[in-house]
Structure formats: C-alpha cells, structure tokens
PDB file of C-alpha atoms in Angstrom:
ATOM      1  CA  MET A1410      -0.063  -0.071  -0.075  1.00  0.00           C
ATOM      2  CA  GLU A1411       1.650   3.343  -0.623  1.00  0.00           C
ATOM      3  CA  TRP A1412       1.119   5.865   2.314  1.00  0.00           C
ATOM      4  CA  THR A1413       0.859  10.084   1.998  1.00  0.00           C
ATOM      5  CA  MET A1414       1.865  11.855   6.020  1.00  0.00           C
ATOM      6  CA  LEU A1415       0.208  14.410   6.246  1.00  0.00           C
ATOM      7  CA  LEU A1416       1.749  17.260   8.251  1.00  0.00           C
ATOM      8  CA  LEU A1417      -0.561  19.995  10.093  1.00  0.00           C
ATOM      9  CA  ALA A1418       1.070  22.967  10.661  1.00  0.00           C
ATOM     10  CA  GLY A1419      -1.083  24.885  10.871  1.00  0.00           C
ATOM     11  CA  GLY A1420      -2.977  25.903  14.843  1.00  0.00           C
ATOM     12  CA  LYS A1421      -2.439  29.702  15.629  1.00  0.00           C
ATOM     13  CA  SER A1422      -0.574  28.512  18.561  1.00  0.00           C
ATOM     14  CA  SER A1423      -3.089  31.592  20.884  1.00  0.00           C
ATOM     15  CA  ARG A1424      -1.444  28.294  24.449  1.00  0.00           C
ATOM     16  CA  MET A1425       1.814  29.752  23.002  1.00  0.00           C
ATOM     17  CA  GLY A1426       2.219  32.973  22.356  1.00  0.00           C
ATOM     18  CA  VAL A1427       4.816  31.788  19.571  1.00  0.00           C
ATOM     19  CA  ASN A1428       4.642  29.258  16.111  1.00  0.00           C
ATOM     20  CA  LYS A1429       5.187  25.921  18.196  1.00  0.00           C
ATOM     21  CA  ALA A1430       5.921  24.548  14.672  1.00  0.00           C
ATOM     22  CA  LEU A1431       9.354  26.643  14.710  1.00  0.00           C
ATOM     23  CA  LEU A1432      10.506  26.376  17.940  1.00  0.00           C
ATOM     24  CA  THR A1433      13.334  23.585  18.949  1.00  0.00           C
ATOM     25  CA  ILE A1434      14.519  20.854  20.642  1.00  0.00           C
ATOM     26  CA  GLY A1435      17.580  20.058  20.956  1.00  0.00           C
ATOM     27  CA  GLY A1436      19.129  22.088  18.412  1.00  0.00           C
ATOM     28  CA  VAL A1437      16.513  20.624  16.368  1.00  0.00           C
ATOM     29  CA  VAL A1438      13.181  22.505  14.648  1.00  0.00           C
ATOM     30  CA  ASN A1439       9.953  21.078  15.415  1.00  0.00           C
ATOM     31  CA  ILE A1440       8.123  20.373  12.650  1.00  0.00           C
ATOM     32  CA  SER A1441      11.820  19.096  11.349  1.00  0.00           C
ATOM     33  CA  ARG A1442      11.958  16.572  14.036  1.00  0.00           C
ATOM     34  CA  VAL A1443       8.182  15.211  13.193  1.00  0.00           C
ATOM     35  CA  ALA A1444       8.936  15.598   9.142  1.00  0.00           C
ATOM     36  CA  SER A1445      12.290  13.572   9.158  1.00  0.00           C
ATOM     37  CA  GLU A1446      10.372  10.906  11.050  1.00  0.00           C
ATOM     38  CA  LEU A1447       7.006   9.932   8.776  1.00  0.00           C
ATOM     39  CA  LYS A1448       9.798  10.523   5.760  1.00  0.00           C
ATOM     40  CA  LYS A1449      11.260   7.610   7.399  1.00  0.00           C
ATOM     41  CA  VAL A1450       7.824   5.893   6.135  1.00  0.00           C
ATOM     42  CA  SER A1451       7.740   7.207   2.959  1.00  0.00           C
ATOM     43  CA  GLU A1452       9.051   9.434   1.285  1.00  0.00           C
ATOM     44  CA  ASN A1453       5.324  11.160   0.035  1.00  0.00           C
ATOM     45  CA  VAL A1454       5.503  14.411   2.795  1.00  0.00           C
ATOM     46  CA  MET A1455       2.872  17.355   2.436  1.00  0.00           C
ATOM     47  CA  VAL A1456       2.841  20.172   4.873  1.00  0.00           C
ATOM     48  CA  ILE A1457      -0.406  21.525   5.252  1.00  0.00           C
ATOM     49  CA  THR A1458      -0.246  24.572   6.344  1.00  0.00           C
ATOM     50  CA  ASN A1459      -1.562  28.795   5.156  1.00  0.00           C
ATOM     51  CA  THR A1460       1.660  30.380   5.840  1.00  0.00           C
ATOM     52  CA  PHE A1461       3.726  28.730   2.624  1.00  0.00           C
ATOM     53  CA  GLU A1462       6.818  31.704   3.664  1.00  0.00           C
ATOM     54  CA  GLU A1463       7.199  29.858   7.163  1.00  0.00           C
ATOM     55  CA  TYR A1464       8.364  26.764   5.664  1.00  0.00           C
ATOM     56  CA  HIS A1465       9.821  26.549   2.225  1.00  0.00           C
ATOM     57  CA  PHE A1466      13.135  25.581   4.254  1.00  0.00           C
ATOM     58  CA  LEU A1467      11.479  21.893   4.937  1.00  0.00           C
ATOM     59  CA  GLN A1468      11.754  21.451   0.702  1.00  0.00           C
ATOM     60  CA  LEU A1469       8.558  20.025   0.898  1.00  0.00           C
ATOM     61  CA  PRO A1470       5.268  20.526  -0.989  1.00  0.00           C
ATOM     62  CA  LEU A1471       3.055  22.629   0.788  1.00  0.00           C
ATOM     63  CA  ILE A1472      -0.526  22.025   0.901  1.00  0.00           C
ATOM     64  CA  PRO A1473      -3.196  25.594   2.398  1.00  0.00           C
ATOM     65  CA  ASP A1474      -6.574  24.947   3.869  1.00  0.00           C
ATOM     66  CA  LEU A1475      -9.751  25.239   1.053  1.00  0.00           C
ATOM     67  CA  HIS A1476     -11.712  25.948   4.669  1.00  0.00           C
ATOM     68  CA  LYS A1477     -10.390  28.762   6.005  1.00  0.00           C
ATOM     69  CA  ASP A1478      -9.434  28.555   9.975  1.00  0.00           C
ATOM     70  CA  GLN A1479     -11.686  25.390  10.432  1.00  0.00           C
ATOM     71  CA  GLY A1480      -8.911  24.156  12.673  1.00  0.00           C
ATOM     72  CA  PRO A1481      -7.614  20.859  12.786  1.00  0.00           C
ATOM     73  CA  LEU A1482     -10.555  18.993   9.692  1.00  0.00           C
ATOM     74  CA  GLY A1483      -9.688  21.655   8.081  1.00  0.00           C
ATOM     75  CA  GLY A1484      -6.416  20.585   7.712  1.00  0.00           C
ATOM     76  CA  LEU A1485      -6.965  17.089   7.525  1.00  0.00           C
ATOM     77  CA  HIS A1486      -9.478  17.827   4.634  1.00  0.00           C
ATOM     78  CA  ALA A1487      -7.208  20.170   2.476  1.00  0.00           C
ATOM     79  CA  GLY A1488      -5.042  16.353   2.889  1.00  0.00           C
ATOM     80  CA  LEU A1489      -6.607  14.140   2.097  1.00  0.00           C
ATOM     81  CA  THR A1490      -8.306  15.999  -0.835  1.00  0.00           C
ATOM     82  CA  SER A1491      -5.020  17.073  -2.145  1.00  0.00           C
ATOM     83  CA  SER A1492      -3.451  13.182  -2.177  1.00  0.00           C
ATOM     84  CA  LYS A1493      -3.202  10.413  -5.333  1.00  0.00           C
ATOM     85  CA  THR A1494      -2.935   7.234  -2.085  1.00  0.00           C
ATOM     86  CA  GLU A1495      -5.573   6.074  -0.249  1.00  0.00           C
ATOM     87  CA  PHE A1496      -3.380   5.402   2.829  1.00  0.00           C
ATOM     88  CA  GLN A1497      -2.805   8.577   4.956  1.00  0.00           C
ATOM     89  CA  PHE A1498      -1.441   9.250   7.964  1.00  0.00           C
ATOM     90  CA  LEU A1499      -1.953  11.981  10.021  1.00  0.00           C
ATOM     91  CA  ALA A1500       0.643  13.736  12.447  1.00  0.00           C
ATOM     92  CA  ALA A1501       0.845  17.380  14.073  1.00  0.00           C
ATOM     93  CA  CYS A1502       3.370  19.479  14.553  1.00  0.00           C
ATOM     94  CA  ASP A1503       3.346  19.832  17.973  1.00  0.00           C
ATOM     95  CA  MET A1504       4.600  15.851  19.780  1.00  0.00           C
ATOM     96  CA  PRO A1505       7.846  16.218  19.102  1.00  0.00           C
ATOM     97  CA  PHE A1506       9.113  12.767  20.378  1.00  0.00           C
ATOM     98  CA  VAL A1507       6.479  11.024  17.935  1.00  0.00           C
ATOM     99  CA  SER A1508       8.524   7.752  15.710  1.00  0.00           C
ATOM    100  CA  ALA A1509       9.036   6.129  12.685  1.00  0.00           C
ATOM    101  CA  ASP A1510       8.468   3.305  14.354  1.00  0.00           C
ATOM    102  CA  ALA A1511       4.830   4.337  16.522  1.00  0.00           C
ATOM    103  CA  ILE A1512       3.779   5.484  12.300  1.00  0.00           C
ATOM    104  CA  LYS A1513       3.930   2.050  11.327  1.00  0.00           C
ATOM    105  CA  ASP A1514       2.916  -0.404  14.105  1.00  0.00           C
ATOM    106  CA  ILE A1515      -0.217   2.096  13.543  1.00  0.00           C
ATOM    107  CA  ILE A1516       0.039   1.747   9.844  1.00  0.00           C
ATOM    108  CA  SER A1517       0.326  -2.246  10.582  1.00  0.00           C
ATOM    109  CA  HIS A1518      -2.996  -2.108  12.622  1.00  0.00           C
ATOM    110  CA  TYR A1519      -5.954  -1.030   9.247  1.00  0.00           C
ATOM    111  CA  GLU A1520      -7.821  -2.704   8.575  1.00  0.00           C
ATOM    112  CA  PRO A1521      -9.575  -3.068   4.916  1.00  0.00           C
ATOM    113  CA  GLU A1522     -13.267  -2.201   7.154  1.00  0.00           C
ATOM    114  CA  PHE A1523     -11.877   0.662   9.118  1.00  0.00           C
ATOM    115  CA  ASP A1524     -12.126   3.870   7.454  1.00  0.00           C
ATOM    116  CA  ALA A1525      -9.152   5.225  10.406  1.00  0.00           C
ATOM    117  CA  VAL A1526      -6.583   3.569  13.056  1.00  0.00           C
ATOM    118  CA  VAL A1527      -6.583   6.310  16.003  1.00  0.00           C
ATOM    119  CA  PRO A1528      -4.135   5.353  19.305  1.00  0.00           C
ATOM    120  CA  GLU A1529      -6.370   6.262  22.819  1.00  0.00           C
ATOM    121  CA  ILE A1530      -3.587   6.452  25.629  1.00  0.00           C
ATOM    122  CA  ASN A1531      -3.971   7.094  29.033  1.00  0.00           C
ATOM    123  CA  GLY A1532      -7.778   7.263  27.315  1.00  0.00           C
ATOM    124  CA  ARG A1533      -8.610   9.517  25.409  1.00  0.00           C
ATOM    125  CA  LEU A1534      -7.781   9.221  21.787  1.00  0.00           C
ATOM    126  CA  GLN A1535      -5.489  11.165  19.552  1.00  0.00           C
ATOM    127  CA  PRO A1536      -7.048  11.354  16.521  1.00  0.00           C
ATOM    128  CA  LEU A1537      -4.371  13.438  15.645  1.00  0.00           C
ATOM    129  CA  PHE A1538      -1.401  11.045  14.993  1.00  0.00           C
ATOM    130  CA  ALA A1539      -3.878   8.931  13.422  1.00  0.00           C
ATOM    131  CA  VAL A1540      -3.869   6.772  10.213  1.00  0.00           C
ATOM    132  CA  TYR A1541      -7.828   7.993   7.558  1.00  0.00           C
ATOM    133  CA  HIS A1542      -8.615   6.087   4.400  1.00  0.00           C
ATOM    134  CA  LYS A1543      -9.826   8.932   1.653  1.00  0.00           C
ATOM    135  CA  ARG A1544     -13.285   7.512   2.112  1.00  0.00           C
ATOM    136  CA  CYS A1545     -14.030   9.457   4.626  1.00  0.00           C
ATOM    137  CA  LEU A1546     -13.577  13.124   2.049  1.00  0.00           C
ATOM    138  CA  PRO A1547     -17.227  13.171   1.340  1.00  0.00           C
ATOM    139  CA  VAL A1548     -18.082  12.536   6.039  1.00  0.00           C
ATOM    140  CA  LEU A1549     -15.339  15.412   6.362  1.00  0.00           C
ATOM    141  CA  THR A1550     -16.735  17.712   4.123  1.00  0.00           C
ATOM    142  CA  GLU A1551     -20.242  17.273   5.092  1.00  0.00           C
ATOM    143  CA  CYS A1552     -18.846  18.346   9.030  1.00  0.00           C
ATOM    144  CA  LEU A1553     -16.999  21.593   7.875  1.00  0.00           C
ATOM    145  CA  LEU A1554     -20.503  22.601   5.462  1.00  0.00           C
ATOM    146  CA  LYS A1555     -22.416  22.117   9.219  1.00  0.00           C
ATOM    147  CA  HIS A1556     -19.486  23.737  11.150  1.00  0.00           C
ATOM    148  CA  GLU A1557     -19.228  21.175  13.079  1.00  0.00           C
ATOM    149  CA  LEU A1558     -15.615  21.166  13.314  1.00  0.00           C
ATOM    150  CA  LYS A1559     -14.819  18.852  17.180  1.00  0.00           C
ATOM    151  CA  MET A1560     -13.156  16.321  15.515  1.00  0.00           C
ATOM    152  CA  SER A1561     -15.025  13.667  18.034  1.00  0.00           C
ATOM    153  CA  LEU A1562     -18.186  13.644  16.026  1.00  0.00           C
ATOM    154  CA  PHE A1563     -15.919  13.379  12.532  1.00  0.00           C
ATOM    155  CA  LEU A1564     -15.243  10.862  14.062  1.00  0.00           C
ATOM    156  CA  GLU A1565     -18.632   9.122  15.450  1.00  0.00           C
ATOM    157  CA  LYS A1566     -19.580   8.977  11.419  1.00  0.00           C
ATOM    158  CA  ILE A1567     -16.622   7.450  10.513  1.00  0.00           C
ATOM    159  CA  SER A1568     -16.016   3.647  11.174  1.00  0.00           C
ATOM    160  CA  VAL A1569     -12.319   4.035  13.590  1.00  0.00           C
ATOM    161  CA  LYS A1570     -10.099   1.412  15.199  1.00  0.00           C
ATOM    162  CA  VAL A1571      -9.026   2.263  19.012  1.00  0.00           C
ATOM    163  CA  MET A1572      -4.946   1.561  19.319  1.00  0.00           C
ATOM    164  CA  LYS A1573      -4.571   0.748  23.125  1.00  0.00           C
ATOM    165  CA  GLU A1574      -1.227   1.230  24.428  1.00  0.00           C
ATOM    166  CA  THR A1575      -0.672  -2.504  24.831  1.00  0.00           C
ATOM    167  CA  ASP A1576      -1.787  -2.716  20.710  1.00  0.00           C
ATOM    168  CA  PHE A1577       1.616  -0.859  20.995  1.00  0.00           C
ATOM    169  CA  LYS A1578       4.870  -3.583  20.508  1.00  0.00           C
ATOM    170  CA  LEU A1579       7.279   0.117  21.728  1.00  0.00           C
ATOM    171  CA  TYR A1580       5.100  -0.763  24.729  1.00  0.00           C
ATOM    172  CA  ARG A1581       5.164  -3.368  25.024  1.00  0.00           C
ATOM    173  CA  GLU A1582       9.500  -3.114  24.974  1.00  0.00           C
ATOM    174  CA  ASN A1583       9.295   0.516  26.806  1.00  0.00           C
ATOM    175  CA  PRO A1584       6.473   0.833  28.335  1.00  0.00           C
ATOM    176  CA  GLU A1585       8.513   3.958  30.329  1.00  0.00           C
ATOM    177  CA  HIS A1586       9.603   6.089  28.185  1.00  0.00           C
ATOM    178  CA  PHE A1587       6.118   4.962  25.199  1.00  0.00           C
ATOM    179  CA  GLN A1588       4.440   8.002  27.236  1.00  0.00           C
ATOM    180  CA  TYR A1589       6.675  10.180  25.469  1.00  0.00           C
ATOM    181  CA  LEU A1590       5.533   9.283  21.723  1.00  0.00           C
ATOM    182  CA  PHE A1591       2.598  11.041  22.396  1.00  0.00           C
ATOM    183  CA  PHE A1592       3.520  14.199  24.334  1.00  0.00           C
ATOM    184  CA  ASN A1593       1.719  17.690  22.967  1.00  0.00           C
ATOM    185  CA  MET A1594       3.116  21.258  23.688  1.00  0.00           C
ATOM    186  CA  ASN A1595       0.467  23.442  24.054  1.00  0.00           C
ATOM    187  CA  THR A1596       2.251  26.591  26.167  1.00  0.00           C
ATOM    188  CA  MET A1597       5.186  27.451  27.175  1.00  0.00           C
ATOM    189  CA  GLU A1598       5.148  25.440  30.249  1.00  0.00           C
ATOM    190  CA  ASP A1599       4.715  21.865  28.188  1.00  0.00           C
ATOM    191  CA  TYR A1600       8.337  23.368  25.780  1.00  0.00           C
ATOM    192  CA  GLN A1601       9.823  23.332  28.824  1.00  0.00           C
ATOM    193  CA  GLU A1602       8.984  20.651  29.938  1.00  0.00           C
ATOM    194  CA  ALA A1603       9.608  19.080  26.460  1.00  0.00           C
ATOM    195  CA  GLY A1604      13.134  20.612  26.691  1.00  0.00           C
ATOM    196  CA  TYR A1605      14.222  19.308  30.089  1.00  0.00           C
ATOM    197  CA  ILE A1606      12.551  15.575  28.693  1.00  0.00           C
ATOM    198  CA  ASP A1607      14.413  15.151  25.507  1.00  0.00           C
ATOM    199  CA  GLN A1608      17.564  16.001  27.675  1.00  0.00           C
ATOM    200  CA  THR A1609      17.623  13.845  30.116  1.00  0.00           C
ATOM    201  CA  GLU A1610      14.242  11.148  29.746  1.00  0.00           C
ATOM    202  CA  LEU A1611      15.264  10.301  26.210  1.00  0.00           C
ATOM    203  CA  TYR A1612      18.783   8.075  25.442  1.00  0.00           C
ATOM    204  CA  ILE A1613      21.653   8.435  22.871  1.00  0.00           C
ATOM    205  CA  LYS A1614      20.755   5.581  19.831  1.00  0.00           C
ATOM    206  CA  ASP A1615      23.570   6.293  16.999  1.00  0.00           C
ATOM    207  CA  GLY A1616      24.873   9.997  17.868  1.00  0.00           C
ATOM    208  CA  ARG A1617      20.928  11.344  18.466  1.00  0.00           C
ATOM    209  CA  HIS A1618      17.992  10.962  20.987  1.00  0.00           C
ATOM    210  CA  GLU A1619      15.573   8.161  20.649  1.00  0.00           C
ATOM    211  CA  LEU A1620      12.553   6.661  22.565  1.00  0.00           C
TER     212      LEU A1620
END
C-alpha cells in the first residue's frame, strides 16, 4: 500500500504565544523533527499550512486549507483532497517525540473494513496521530459545511479502529518511555518540559535521542 504523510502545521498557537512548530528542541526545529520521522515511513510527505513562507525550508509540498480557519478538520480535509493515495497518516507538528516505529505500528493495525486507526492513550483518543482512508472525505466535507468542527463528532460518523497502548510493540518493549511519544506542546511550560525530557529522559542511539 502507498501512504501519504500529512503534517499539520496550522494552528494559531494562541496558548503558546509563538509558533510552536518553529521552536527548537535539542537544537532541531520542532516541525523538522516530526517531518524526519514521517520521511522514514514514506517519502510522500505533505505539509498542511496557510503560511507557506514559514515552511519553505522543509523543502516539502505545501498544501493550503480549502476551508480556512476550520481547525484540524480543515487541515485533514486539505490533505485528503490533495493526496493521490488511498491511505494517509496524519501527524500534528506539536508532538516532538513521535517516532517512525510508532507510525509503522499504527499503520500495521489498519484493516480494510475501517476508515481510520486512532490510538487511545491514557483514555484519550489521539486523532492527530492516526491513519485515515481517503473515503473519509465526503463525511469530513459534510462536517465542515455544517460547521461541526469537533474531531470527536467526525470520528463518530466514520468507522474507527481504536488502538490501545498495549497494542503497541513499543509499549511492550519500553512502557516507561512510551508515554513520551504522545507528549503534546500547547504552552511554554510544555515546551520547557519537552526540553527537559529531551535532555534527561531519552537515551542516545546512533548519535541522537530516541525512545
């Protein structure tokens, strides 16, 4: 199966105060960290953004929202519309410790009868680090036209396979560090914590930090 990696670079970062995608952790720009992991799974990576000038340095295709200011659903819609493949993996730019192995793990759990594979971590669904089939597009479009912008409402209307922590090979191998895969940065406090995690909780492998 061919996969397209959709990297969400939108969002107003209102709680952070600055563009969290462009913050650096361990000397590497945050969105670059995520993009590098996506590239390990598929060379077909697209960045969803309405501010092209900020992301030319990634040297990746830049895709604008067709429905402006509609949050993550608008970004997913743009990605699904532009993608040439049936299968997509969606990743947000504010999860600095995601890994290609985790992405491959989620992809491996896809089954044809489902429209999506979404992890549930600590009782919370993670729809911004998940698999989506292109056939979700009509339902997604309907949600946007009705201004039903909550991701939870969209997920209720499609067939979702929920993946638990214990389904992850990485969880079984290293449960202590697994939690950092889904670390999400929304505030400056989160950013400071991410820097601490990067320096103290992750170990060095092949010259860089890895879970």
